Coordinates of C-alpha atoms and ligand atoms in Angstrom, one line a residue:
M1 CA -44.4 36.1 35.0
N2 CA -46.4 32.9 34.8
A3 CA -49.5 33.6 32.6
L4 CA -51.3 30.7 34.3
K5 CA -51.3 32.8 37.6
R6 CA -53.7 35.2 35.9
L7 CA -56.4 32.7 35.2
F8 CA -59.7 32.3 37.0
P9 CA -60.8 28.7 36.9
F10 CA -64.5 28.0 36.2
H11 CA -66.6 25.6 38.2
G12 CA -67.0 22.0 37.1
G13 CA -65.8 20.6 33.8
L14 CA -63.9 17.4 33.0
K15 CA -60.6 15.9 32.2
T16 CA -61.4 13.9 29.0
V17 CA -59.3 11.5 26.9
R18 CA -58.0 13.8 24.3
H19 CA -57.5 11.7 21.1
K20 CA -55.8 14.7 19.4
A21 CA -52.6 12.9 18.2
E22 CA -54.6 10.8 15.8
S23 CA -55.2 13.8 13.5
N24 CA -52.8 16.6 14.4
Q25 CA -49.5 15.0 13.3
S26 CA -49.6 15.9 9.6
P27 CA -50.1 19.3 7.8
I28 CA -53.5 20.4 6.5
Q29 CA -54.1 18.8 3.1
P30 CA -56.0 20.6 0.3
G31 CA -59.3 19.0 -0.5
I32 CA -59.9 17.3 -3.8
L33 CA -62.3 19.2 -6.1
P34 CA -65.6 17.3 -6.2
A35 CA -67.5 16.9 -9.4
R36 CA -70.6 18.2 -7.7
L37 CA -71.0 20.6 -4.8
T38 CA -74.2 20.9 -2.8
V39 CA -74.3 24.3 -1.1
P40 CA -76.9 24.9 1.6
L41 CA -78.3 28.4 1.7
R42 CA -78.7 28.2 5.5
Q43 CA -75.3 27.7 6.9
H44 CA -75.5 30.2 9.7
I45 CA -77.7 31.3 12.6
G46 CA -80.4 33.7 11.4
A47 CA -82.3 34.1 8.1
M48 CA -81.6 31.8 5.2
A49 CA -79.8 33.5 2.3
K50 CA -82.0 34.2 -0.7
P51 CA -81.0 32.4 -3.9
R52 CA -79.4 34.6 -6.6
V53 CA -79.0 31.9 -9.2
Q54 CA -81.2 29.4 -11.0
P55 CA -80.6 26.1 -12.8
G56 CA -78.6 26.7 -16.0
D57 CA -76.6 29.7 -14.7
R58 CA -72.9 29.6 -15.0
V59 CA -71.1 30.7 -11.8
L60 CA -67.5 31.7 -11.0
K61 CA -65.6 30.6 -7.9
G62 CA -66.5 33.0 -5.1
Q63 CA -69.6 34.4 -6.8
M64 CA -72.4 35.3 -4.5
I65 CA -75.2 32.7 -5.0
G66 CA -77.2 33.5 -1.8
Q67 CA -78.0 37.1 -0.7
P68 CA -78.1 37.8 3.1
E69 CA -81.7 38.5 4.1
G70 CA -82.3 40.6 7.2
Y71 CA -79.9 41.8 9.8
I72 CA -78.8 38.4 11.2
S73 CA -77.8 36.6 8.0
A74 CA -74.7 36.0 5.9
A75 CA -74.0 35.5 2.2
I76 CA -73.3 32.2 0.5
H77 CA -70.9 31.8 -2.4
A78 CA -70.1 29.4 -5.2
P79 CA -67.1 27.3 -3.9
T80 CA -65.9 26.6 -7.5
S81 CA -66.8 27.6 -11.1
G82 CA -69.3 25.6 -13.0
V83 CA -73.0 25.3 -13.8
V84 CA -76.0 25.4 -11.4
T85 CA -77.9 22.3 -11.9
A86 CA -80.6 22.7 -9.2
V87 CA -81.9 25.0 -6.5
E88 CA -83.9 22.7 -4.4
S89 CA -84.2 20.9 -1.0
R90 CA -81.4 18.4 -0.4
P91 CA -80.2 16.5 2.7
V92 CA -78.0 18.7 4.9
P93 CA -76.0 18.0 8.1
H94 CA -78.6 18.6 10.9
P95 CA -79.7 16.6 13.9
S96 CA -83.3 16.5 12.5
G97 CA -82.1 14.8 9.2
L98 CA -84.5 17.2 7.4
P99 CA -83.5 18.6 4.0
D100 CA -83.0 22.3 3.3
L101 CA -82.7 24.6 0.3
C102 CA -79.4 24.1 -1.5
V103 CA -77.7 25.3 -4.7
V104 CA -76.2 22.4 -6.6
I105 CA -73.2 23.2 -8.8
D106 CA -71.6 20.9 -11.3
S107 CA -67.9 21.8 -11.3
D108 CA -66.3 22.7 -14.7
G109 CA -62.9 21.7 -13.2
E110 CA -61.4 25.1 -14.1
E111 CA -61.6 26.8 -10.6
R112 CA -62.1 30.2 -12.4
W113 CA -62.3 32.9 -9.7
M114 CA -64.5 36.0 -9.8
D115 CA -62.6 39.3 -9.6
R116 CA -61.0 39.5 -6.2
Q117 CA -60.3 42.9 -4.6
P118 CA -58.4 43.3 -1.4
V119 CA -59.8 45.9 1.0
D120 CA -58.1 48.8 2.7
Y121 CA -60.1 48.3 5.9
R122 CA -58.7 51.4 7.6
A123 CA -60.1 53.6 4.8
L124 CA -63.7 52.3 5.3
H125 CA -66.4 53.5 7.7
P126 CA -67.1 50.7 10.3
S127 CA -70.5 50.0 8.8
E128 CA -69.0 49.6 5.3
L129 CA -66.3 47.3 6.7
R130 CA -69.0 45.1 8.5
N131 CA -70.9 45.0 5.2
V132 CA -67.8 43.7 3.4
L133 CA -67.6 40.8 6.0
R134 CA -71.4 40.1 5.8
N135 CA -71.2 39.9 2.0
A136 CA -68.1 37.7 2.3
G137 CA -70.3 35.3 4.3
I138 CA -68.1 35.4 7.4
V139 CA -69.6 33.5 10.3
G140 CA -68.2 31.9 13.5
L141 CA -66.3 28.8 12.5
G142 CA -66.1 27.3 16.0
G143 CA -69.4 25.5 15.5
A144 CA -72.0 28.2 16.2
A145 CA -71.9 29.9 12.8
F146 CA -73.2 33.2 14.1
P147 CA -72.8 36.0 11.5
S148 CA -69.6 37.8 12.5
A149 CA -70.6 41.3 11.2
V150 CA -73.4 41.3 13.9
K151 CA -70.9 40.5 16.7
L152 CA -68.5 43.1 15.4
N153 CA -71.2 45.8 15.9
L154 CA -71.5 46.9 19.5
G155 CA -74.3 49.3 18.8
G156 CA -77.0 48.9 21.3
Q157 CA -75.2 46.1 23.2
S158 CA -72.4 47.9 24.9
E159 CA -70.8 51.3 24.4
W160 CA -67.2 50.0 24.8
L161 CA -65.3 46.7 24.8
E162 CA -62.9 45.8 27.6
T163 CA -61.6 42.6 26.1
L164 CA -61.5 40.9 22.7
I165 CA -60.9 37.2 23.1
L166 CA -59.6 34.9 20.4
N167 CA -60.6 31.4 21.1
G168 CA -58.0 28.8 20.2
A169 CA -58.9 26.4 23.1
E170 CA -60.3 23.6 21.0
C171 CA -61.2 21.7 24.1
E172 CA -63.4 18.9 22.7
P173 CA -61.7 15.5 22.2
W174 CA -60.6 14.4 18.7
I175 CA -60.9 17.9 17.0
T176 CA -57.6 19.4 15.8
C177 CA -58.5 21.8 12.9
D178 CA -57.8 24.9 15.0
D179 CA -54.6 23.5 16.3
R180 CA -53.2 22.9 12.8
L181 CA -54.5 26.3 11.6
M182 CA -52.6 28.1 14.4
R183 CA -49.5 26.1 13.8
E184 CA -49.5 26.7 10.0
R185 CA -51.2 30.0 9.5
A186 CA -50.7 32.1 12.6
A187 CA -49.8 35.2 10.7
G188 CA -53.1 35.1 8.8
I189 CA -55.1 34.6 12.0
V190 CA -53.4 37.6 13.6
A191 CA -54.0 39.7 10.4
G192 CA -57.8 38.9 10.7
L193 CA -57.7 39.6 14.5
R194 CA -56.2 43.1 13.7
V195 CA -59.3 43.9 11.5
M196 CA -61.6 42.7 14.4
A197 CA -59.7 44.8 16.9
H198 CA -59.9 47.8 14.5
L199 CA -63.7 47.5 14.5
L200 CA -64.2 46.9 18.2
E201 CA -61.4 49.0 19.7
P202 CA -61.0 46.8 22.8
R203 CA -58.7 47.8 25.7
E204 CA -57.0 44.4 25.5
V205 CA -56.8 41.4 23.2
L206 CA -56.3 37.9 24.7
I207 CA -55.8 34.6 22.9
G208 CA -56.7 31.5 24.9
I209 CA -55.1 28.2 23.8
E210 CA -55.2 25.0 25.8
A211 CA -51.8 24.1 27.2
D212 CA -51.7 20.8 25.3
K213 CA -51.0 22.7 22.0
P214 CA -47.4 23.9 22.6
E215 CA -46.6 24.3 18.8
A216 CA -49.8 26.4 18.3
I217 CA -48.9 28.5 21.4
A218 CA -45.4 29.1 20.0
A219 CA -46.6 30.0 16.5
M220 CA -49.3 32.4 17.8
T221 CA -46.9 34.0 20.2
D222 CA -44.4 34.7 17.4
A223 CA -47.1 36.1 15.1
C224 CA -48.4 38.4 17.9
A225 CA -44.9 39.9 18.5
G226 CA -45.2 43.7 18.6
T227 CA -49.0 43.8 18.4
G228 CA -49.8 44.0 22.2
Y229 CA -52.0 40.9 21.8
E230 CA -51.4 38.4 24.6
V231 CA -51.4 34.6 24.1
R232 CA -52.5 32.9 27.3
P233 CA -52.1 29.1 27.7
I234 CA -55.1 27.7 29.7
P235 CA -55.5 24.4 31.5
T236 CA -56.6 21.4 29.4
R237 CA -60.0 21.0 30.8
Y238 CA -63.3 20.5 28.9
P239 CA -65.2 22.8 28.2
S240 CA -62.6 25.6 28.5
G241 CA -63.4 26.6 24.9
S242 CA -67.1 27.3 25.6
G243 CA -67.7 31.1 25.4
K244 CA -68.7 31.9 29.0
Q245 CA -66.1 29.5 30.5
L246 CA -63.3 31.0 28.4
V247 CA -64.4 34.5 29.5
K248 CA -64.4 33.4 33.1
L249 CA -61.0 31.7 32.7
L250 CA -59.3 34.7 31.1
T251 CA -60.9 37.7 32.7
G252 CA -62.6 36.4 35.9
K253 CA -65.9 37.9 34.7
E254 CA -69.1 36.0 35.1
T255 CA -71.4 36.3 32.0
P256 CA -75.0 36.8 33.4
V257 CA -77.4 33.9 33.3
E258 CA -79.1 33.9 29.8
G259 CA -76.8 36.9 28.9
L260 CA -73.9 37.2 26.6
P261 CA -70.2 37.9 27.1
V262 CA -70.7 41.4 25.6
D263 CA -72.9 42.2 28.6
V264 CA -69.7 42.2 30.7
G265 CA -67.6 44.0 28.1
V266 CA -66.1 40.9 26.3
Q267 CA -66.5 39.6 22.8
C268 CA -65.1 36.2 21.6
F269 CA -64.3 34.9 18.2
N270 CA -62.8 31.6 17.0
V271 CA -59.3 31.5 15.5
A272 CA -60.6 30.1 12.2
T273 CA -63.1 33.0 12.0
A274 CA -60.2 35.5 12.3
Y275 CA -58.4 33.6 9.5
T276 CA -61.4 33.9 7.2
V277 CA -61.6 37.7 8.0
H278 CA -58.0 37.9 6.8
R279 CA -58.8 36.1 3.5
A280 CA -61.8 38.3 2.9
I281 CA -60.0 41.6 3.6
D282 CA -56.4 41.0 2.4
H283 CA -57.3 38.7 -0.5
G284 CA -60.9 39.6 -1.4
E285 CA -61.9 35.9 -1.0
P286 CA -65.3 35.1 0.5
L287 CA -65.8 32.1 2.8
I288 CA -66.0 29.1 0.5
S289 CA -63.8 26.6 2.3
R290 CA -62.8 25.6 5.8
V291 CA -60.4 23.3 7.6
V292 CA -62.2 20.2 8.9
T293 CA -60.8 17.3 11.0
V294 CA -61.6 13.9 9.7
T295 CA -60.8 11.4 12.4
G296 CA -61.8 8.3 14.4
H297 CA -62.2 5.0 12.6
V298 CA -60.7 6.2 9.2
R299 CA -57.4 4.9 7.8
Q300 CA -55.5 8.2 7.7
P301 CA -57.0 10.7 10.1
G302 CA -56.0 14.3 9.4
N303 CA -57.2 17.8 8.5
I304 CA -58.4 18.9 5.1
E305 CA -59.0 22.4 3.8
A306 CA -62.2 21.5 1.8
L307 CA -64.6 23.4 -0.3
L308 CA -68.0 24.0 1.4
G309 CA -70.5 21.7 -0.3
T310 CA -68.1 18.7 -0.6
P311 CA -69.9 15.5 0.4
F312 CA -68.6 14.1 3.7
A313 CA -68.1 10.7 2.0
Q314 CA -65.5 12.2 -0.3
L315 CA -63.6 13.7 2.7
V316 CA -63.6 10.3 4.4
E317 CA -62.4 8.8 1.1
Q318 CA -59.6 11.3 1.0
C319 CA -58.5 10.1 4.5
G320 CA -58.2 6.5 3.3
G321 CA -61.8 5.5 3.8
Y322 CA -63.6 3.9 6.8
R323 CA -62.0 1.2 8.8
D324 CA -64.1 -1.8 9.7
G325 CA -66.6 -1.4 12.5
V326 CA -67.8 2.2 12.1
E327 CA -71.1 2.5 13.9
R328 CA -71.9 6.2 13.7
L329 CA -70.8 9.3 11.8
I330 CA -70.7 12.3 14.1
M331 CA -70.4 16.0 13.0
G332 CA -68.4 17.8 15.7
G333 CA -66.9 16.1 18.7
P334 CA -68.2 13.2 20.8
M335 CA -69.4 15.6 23.6
M336 CA -71.3 18.3 21.7
G337 CA -71.6 16.8 18.2
F338 CA -74.6 15.0 16.6
A339 CA -75.0 11.8 14.6
L340 CA -75.5 12.2 10.9
H341 CA -78.1 10.3 9.0
S342 CA -75.9 9.9 5.9
D343 CA -72.4 10.6 4.7
E344 CA -73.7 12.2 1.5
V345 CA -74.5 15.5 3.2
P346 CA -72.3 18.4 2.3
L347 CA -69.6 20.2 4.3
T348 CA -70.9 23.4 5.8
K349 CA -69.4 26.4 7.6
A350 CA -70.2 24.9 11.0
A351 CA -68.6 21.6 10.4
N352 CA -65.3 21.5 12.3
C353 CA -65.0 17.7 12.6
I354 CA -66.2 14.5 11.0
L355 CA -65.8 11.7 13.6
A356 CA -66.3 8.1 12.3
A357 CA -67.1 6.4 15.6
S358 CA -66.8 2.7 16.3
A359 CA -68.0 1.0 19.4
A360 CA -64.7 1.8 21.0
E361 CA -65.1 5.6 20.5
L362 CA -68.8 5.6 21.6
A363 CA -69.7 5.2 25.3
P364 CA -71.0 1.6 25.7
E365 CA -74.7 1.3 25.9
Q366 CA -75.6 1.0 29.6
S367 CA -79.1 0.6 31.0
V368 CA -80.5 3.7 32.5
M369 CA -81.1 3.6 36.3
P370 CA -83.1 6.0 38.5
C371 CA -81.4 9.2 39.7
I372 CA -79.9 8.6 43.1
R373 CA -79.4 12.3 43.8
C374 CA -75.7 11.8 44.2
G375 CA -74.9 15.4 43.0
A376 CA -72.1 14.3 40.6
C377 CA -73.8 16.2 37.8
V378 CA -73.9 19.4 39.9
E379 CA -70.2 19.1 40.6
A380 CA -69.4 18.7 36.9
C381 CA -71.7 21.4 35.5
P382 CA -69.6 24.3 34.2
A383 CA -72.6 26.5 33.9
D384 CA -73.4 26.3 37.7
L385 CA -76.8 24.7 37.0
L386 CA -78.7 22.0 38.9
P387 CA -78.8 19.3 36.2
Q388 CA -80.8 16.8 38.2
Q389 CA -83.6 19.4 38.8
L390 CA -83.6 20.3 35.1
Y391 CA -83.9 16.6 34.3
W392 CA -86.9 16.1 36.7
H393 CA -88.7 19.1 35.2
A394 CA -87.9 18.2 31.6
R395 CA -89.0 14.7 32.1
A396 CA -92.3 15.8 33.8
R397 CA -92.8 18.3 31.0
E398 CA -92.8 21.1 33.6
F399 CA -91.1 23.4 31.1
D400 CA -91.8 26.7 33.1
K401 CA -90.0 25.2 36.0
A402 CA -87.1 24.0 33.8
R403 CA -86.8 27.6 32.6
D404 CA -86.8 28.8 36.2
Y405 CA -83.8 26.6 36.7
H406 CA -82.1 28.3 33.7
L407 CA -82.5 25.6 31.1
F408 CA -81.4 28.1 28.5
S409 CA -78.1 28.6 30.2
C410 CA -77.3 25.0 29.6
I411 CA -74.6 24.8 26.9
E412 CA -75.2 21.1 26.2
C413 CA -71.6 20.3 27.0
G414 CA -72.5 16.8 28.2
C415 CA -70.4 16.9 31.4
C416 CA -73.4 15.9 33.5
S417 CA -74.3 12.9 31.4
Y418 CA -70.7 11.9 31.3
V419 CA -70.4 11.6 35.1
C420 CA -73.9 10.4 35.9
P421 CA -73.5 6.9 37.6
S422 CA -77.1 6.1 36.6
H423 CA -76.3 6.7 32.9
I424 CA -79.2 9.0 32.4
P425 CA -78.9 10.7 29.0
L426 CA -79.4 14.1 30.7
V427 CA -78.5 16.3 27.7
Q428 CA -81.2 14.6 25.6
Y429 CA -83.8 15.7 28.1
Y430 CA -82.6 19.3 28.0
R431 CA -82.6 19.3 24.2
Y432 CA -86.1 17.9 24.2
A433 CA -87.3 20.5 26.7
K434 CA -85.7 23.3 24.7
N435 CA -87.3 22.1 21.5
E436 CA -90.7 21.8 23.1
I437 CA -90.4 25.3 24.5
W438 CA -89.4 26.7 21.1
A439 CA -92.3 24.8 19.4
Q440 CA -94.7 26.2 22.0
E441 CA -93.4 29.7 21.4
K442 CA -93.8 29.3 17.7
E443 CA -97.3 28.1 18.2
K444 CA -98.0 31.1 20.4
E445 CA -96.5 33.4 17.8
K446 CA -98.6 31.8 15.1
A447 CA -101.8 32.2 17.2
E448 CA -100.9 35.8 17.9
L449 CA -100.4 36.4 14.2
A450 CA -103.7 34.8 13.4
R451 CA -105.4 36.9 16.1
R452 CA -103.9 40.1 14.6
R453 CA -104.9 39.1 11.1
H454 CA -108.4 38.4 12.2
Q455 CA -108.6 41.7 14.0
A456 CA -107.3 43.5 11.0
R457 CA -109.9 41.8 8.8
L458 CA -112.7 42.8 11.1
E459 CA -111.5 46.4 11.0
R460 CA -111.2 46.3 7.3
L461 CA -114.8 44.9 6.9
E462 CA -116.1 47.6 9.3
R463 CA -114.3 50.3 7.3
E464 CA -115.6 49.1 4.0
K465 CA -119.1 48.9 5.5
Q466 CA -118.9 52.5 6.7
E467 CA -117.5 53.6 3.3
R468 CA -120.4 51.9 1.5
E469 CA -122.9 53.5 3.8
A470 CA -121.4 56.9 3.3
K471 CA -121.6 56.5 -0.5
L472 CA -125.3 55.5 -0.1
R473 CA -125.9 58.5 2.0
Q474 CA -124.3 60.7 -0.7
K475 CA -126.5 59.2 -3.4
A476 CA -129.8 59.3 -1.3
P477 CA -132.0 62.3 -2.2
G478 CA -132.4 65.0 0.6
K479 CA -129.1 63.9 2.3
A480 CA -126.1 66.1 2.8
P481 CA -122.9 65.4 0.8
L482 CA -120.0 64.3 3.1
T483 CA -117.5 66.3 1.2
P484 CA -117.7 70.0 0.5
G485 CA -118.6 70.9 -3.1
P486 CA -120.7 73.2 -5.1
S487 CA -124.1 73.6 -3.5
P488 CA -126.6 71.4 -5.2
T489 CA -129.9 72.9 -6.2
R490 CA -132.8 72.0 -4.0
G491 CA -134.3 68.7 -4.8
E492 CA -130.9 67.3 -5.9
G493 CA -129.6 66.5 -2.5
S494 CA -129.7 69.9 -0.9
P495 CA -127.5 70.4 2.1
D496 CA -128.8 70.0 5.6
P497 CA -129.5 73.7 6.6
A498 CA -128.0 73.0 10.0
S499 CA -124.6 72.1 8.5
S500 CA -124.6 74.7 5.8
S501 CA -121.8 77.3 6.0
N502 CA -124.0 79.8 4.2
P503 CA -127.3 79.8 6.1
Ligands
SF4_1 S1 -75.4 12.5 38.5 FE1 -77.2 11.3 37.7 S2 -77.8 10.1 39.5 FE2 -76.4 11.7 40.3 S3 -77.8 13.4 40.8 FE3 -77.2 13.8 38.8 S4 -78.8 12.8 37.5 FE4 -79.0 12.0 39.6
SF4_2 S1 -75.1 19.8 29.6 FE1 -76.0 21.6 30.6 S2 -76.6 20.9 32.6 FE2 -75.2 19.4 31.8 S3 -73.2 20.0 32.6 FE3 -73.4 20.9 30.6 S4 -74.3 22.9 31.0 FE4 -74.6 21.7 32.9

């Protein structure tokens, strides 16, 4: 039976130039141990991990150096053994270019591991197992970096799971780290998937891989033999690897606007995330490295399994260095990635690709023209939005209206900008509008907090005033005590006869 017959195409999307062959021809290389690693304590969605070390501390490879804080958080670990030389703000890979709190470790070159204990996951209560993953720092490695322990807990979201999807689509041009991982480590990915399926107990497990990765499809199909998990090749169409689009493709289900796949009984994880679950459970190793594609205008593009905290410049160096004419360094792919301010920033859990882009890889600068209402963006939008309406409202700062047009369902895939004949940088307007709305909401929260604090202060002052008055009444001659006690003699604050229990 042809698996493609059971697919449900999503609206819109693009056929893009793939640029996969540049980096997917050679095996994953081990990264070179850097002399210094800079490890950000915020490498995931949610609360920053709380530092557990201070300058001068010696650490072992895999030792927890950042404790998860709150429910949505994940632990951070030392990628190698050495000495902590600083816990301070350092530049990190983020579109804002702002620094963030990092633990800086000078490597001792010995790579001395902490004690590693494999886990018999079937013997653990689900909450204990999720805690093992949370303390191992497991987050989504497809780019979102959402803590996996939270997604592996259906409590409150859904009582049952119909479908567990493993995402091996890797639809964005240039990126090939998942392709190489599936080709080379399919058994490990499936071992991690088994742990996820044990926690979620789905009715079916589907693995979506774009049809232009025949070696990965073959390796994953072999590894899944006898498990009941089904590998489904999907058409090579961007953004088939985006969560909601993959859910639609494989199950036919529409994720609600501003909802999550779990709302329709589906949960998705990236193949690399499943692999790190396997390392954590079967080898007792926390998440301290990842496979990253280094490609574009570098001499030997490829994939490196690098320690988190490795400077991007060192990874580029390992790939032969820059070729002449690099204009921009992008983290992620050309469609959804962002430009970096420096190549000295460290590798993080979310970094699946470093793209050294020359003018040839970047879209040529073209002057922006007025919108001609051609509707090409509507045709291309895989989220079924009206991009030109969103653009008008974002541009006019009519943020409520932009929300009414489901701004927050925009996955920032860039399909609309890509096809716009007027070269309008549409996604930039959506990001701007989202940031403005978030900033306004933060301001509102701050104002509400200030209001509540002010109210609490007024109540405290009033309470203290009443307590003072009560004390004064107690001391004043001829007044009744407020608390029962031995009857004072007359003339020493005798009780009010009306309130006396012994008239
Ligand atoms: S594609 Fe560009 S020009 Fe056409 S409607 Fe959309 S925003 Fe306007
Ligand atoms: S960037 Fe947003 S609006 Fe544009 S095509 Fe993608 S989902 Fe639609």
